[in-house]
mmCIF file of C-alpha atoms in Angstrom:
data_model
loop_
_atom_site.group_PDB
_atom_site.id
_atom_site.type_symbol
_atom_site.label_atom_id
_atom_site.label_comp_id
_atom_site.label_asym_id
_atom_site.label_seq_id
_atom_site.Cartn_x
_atom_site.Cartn_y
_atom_site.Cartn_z
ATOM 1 C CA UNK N 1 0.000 0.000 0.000
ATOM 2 C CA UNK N 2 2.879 2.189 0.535
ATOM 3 C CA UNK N 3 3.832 2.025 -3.483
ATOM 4 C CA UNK N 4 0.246 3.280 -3.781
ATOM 5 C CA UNK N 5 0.290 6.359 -1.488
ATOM 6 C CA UNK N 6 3.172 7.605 -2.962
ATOM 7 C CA UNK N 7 2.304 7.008 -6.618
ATOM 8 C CA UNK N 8 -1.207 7.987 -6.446
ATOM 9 C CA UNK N 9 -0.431 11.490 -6.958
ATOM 10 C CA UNK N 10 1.875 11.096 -9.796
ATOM 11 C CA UNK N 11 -0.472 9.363 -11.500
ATOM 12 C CA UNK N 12 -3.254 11.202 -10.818
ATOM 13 C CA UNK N 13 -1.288 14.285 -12.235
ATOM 14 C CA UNK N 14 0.250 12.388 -15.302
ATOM 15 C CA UNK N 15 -3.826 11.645 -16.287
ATOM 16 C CA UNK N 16 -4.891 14.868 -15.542
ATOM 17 C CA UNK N 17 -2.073 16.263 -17.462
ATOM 18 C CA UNK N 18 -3.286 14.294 -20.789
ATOM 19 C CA UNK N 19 -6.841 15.191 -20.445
ATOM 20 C CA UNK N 20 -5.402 19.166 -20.345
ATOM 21 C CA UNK N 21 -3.406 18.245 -23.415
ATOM 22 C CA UNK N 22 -5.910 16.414 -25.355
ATOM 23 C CA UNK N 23 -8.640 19.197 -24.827
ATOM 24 C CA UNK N 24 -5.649 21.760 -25.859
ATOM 25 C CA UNK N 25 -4.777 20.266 -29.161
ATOM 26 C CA UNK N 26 -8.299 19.154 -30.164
ATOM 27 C CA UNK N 27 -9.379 22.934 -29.741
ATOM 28 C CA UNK N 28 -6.149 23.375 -31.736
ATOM 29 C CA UNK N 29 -7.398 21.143 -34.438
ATOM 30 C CA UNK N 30 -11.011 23.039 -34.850
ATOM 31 C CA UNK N 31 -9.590 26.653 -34.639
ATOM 32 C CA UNK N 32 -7.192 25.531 -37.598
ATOM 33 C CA UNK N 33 -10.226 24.360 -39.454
ATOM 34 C CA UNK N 34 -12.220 26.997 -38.721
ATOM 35 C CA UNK N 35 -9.201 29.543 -40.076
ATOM 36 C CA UNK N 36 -9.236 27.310 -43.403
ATOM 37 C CA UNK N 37 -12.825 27.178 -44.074
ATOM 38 C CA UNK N 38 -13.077 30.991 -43.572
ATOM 39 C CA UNK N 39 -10.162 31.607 -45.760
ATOM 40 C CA UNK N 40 -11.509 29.581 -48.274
ATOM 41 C CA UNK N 41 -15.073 31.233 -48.271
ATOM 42 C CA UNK N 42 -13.120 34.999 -48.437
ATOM 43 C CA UNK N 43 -11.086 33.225 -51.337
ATOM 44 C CA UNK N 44 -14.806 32.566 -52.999
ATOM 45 C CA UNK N 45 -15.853 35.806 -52.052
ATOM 46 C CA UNK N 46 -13.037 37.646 -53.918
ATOM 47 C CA UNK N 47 -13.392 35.493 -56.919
ATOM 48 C CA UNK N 48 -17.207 36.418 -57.035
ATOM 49 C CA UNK N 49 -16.630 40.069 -56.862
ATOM 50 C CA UNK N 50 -13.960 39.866 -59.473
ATOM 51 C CA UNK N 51 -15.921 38.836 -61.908
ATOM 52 C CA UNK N 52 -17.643 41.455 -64.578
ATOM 53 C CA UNK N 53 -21.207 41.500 -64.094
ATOM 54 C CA UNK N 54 -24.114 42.214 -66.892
ATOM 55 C CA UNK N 55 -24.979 45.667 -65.874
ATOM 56 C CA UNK N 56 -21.236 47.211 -65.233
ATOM 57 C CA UNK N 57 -21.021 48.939 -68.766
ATOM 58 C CA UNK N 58 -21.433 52.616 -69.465
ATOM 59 C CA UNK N 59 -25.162 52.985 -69.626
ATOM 60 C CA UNK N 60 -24.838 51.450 -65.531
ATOM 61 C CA UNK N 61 -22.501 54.009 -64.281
ATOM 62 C CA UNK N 62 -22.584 57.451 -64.147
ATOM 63 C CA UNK N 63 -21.875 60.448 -66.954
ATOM 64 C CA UNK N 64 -19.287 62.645 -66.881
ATOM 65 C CA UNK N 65 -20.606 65.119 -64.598
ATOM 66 C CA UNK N 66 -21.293 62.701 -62.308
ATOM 67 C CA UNK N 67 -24.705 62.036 -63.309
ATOM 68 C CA UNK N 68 -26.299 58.967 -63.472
ATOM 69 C CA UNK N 69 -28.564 58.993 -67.269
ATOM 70 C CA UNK N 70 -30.112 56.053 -67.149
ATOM 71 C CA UNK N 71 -32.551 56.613 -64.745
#
């Protein structure tokens, strides 16, 4: 019982230590996913708003003076 009492808290500590670690990583693991799936959807979203749409042409934008004609 002696071996016990002494390595009872080692032990203890040693698990507790792993659960701390595992939790640490895993939230590791999700914030790096997280950081990829948003930088994929801004990736999208700047491929989307480079493209040309149907009404960017010079009847769609204003005149010279700063006018807008085809109202």
């Amino acid at each position: 019982m002696e071996y016990l009492e002494v390595l009872l808290p080692s032990a203890t500590l040693a698990v507790l230590f792993y659960f701390v670690m595992r939790t640490i990583l895993n939230a590791d693991r999700s914030e790096r996913e997280a950081m990829s799936r948003a930088r994929e959807l801004r990736v999208e979203e700047d491929r989307s708003h480079d493209e040309p749409t149907e009404t960017s042409g010079p009847e769609s934008g204003p005149d010279i003076d700063g006018t807008n004609s085809a109202k």
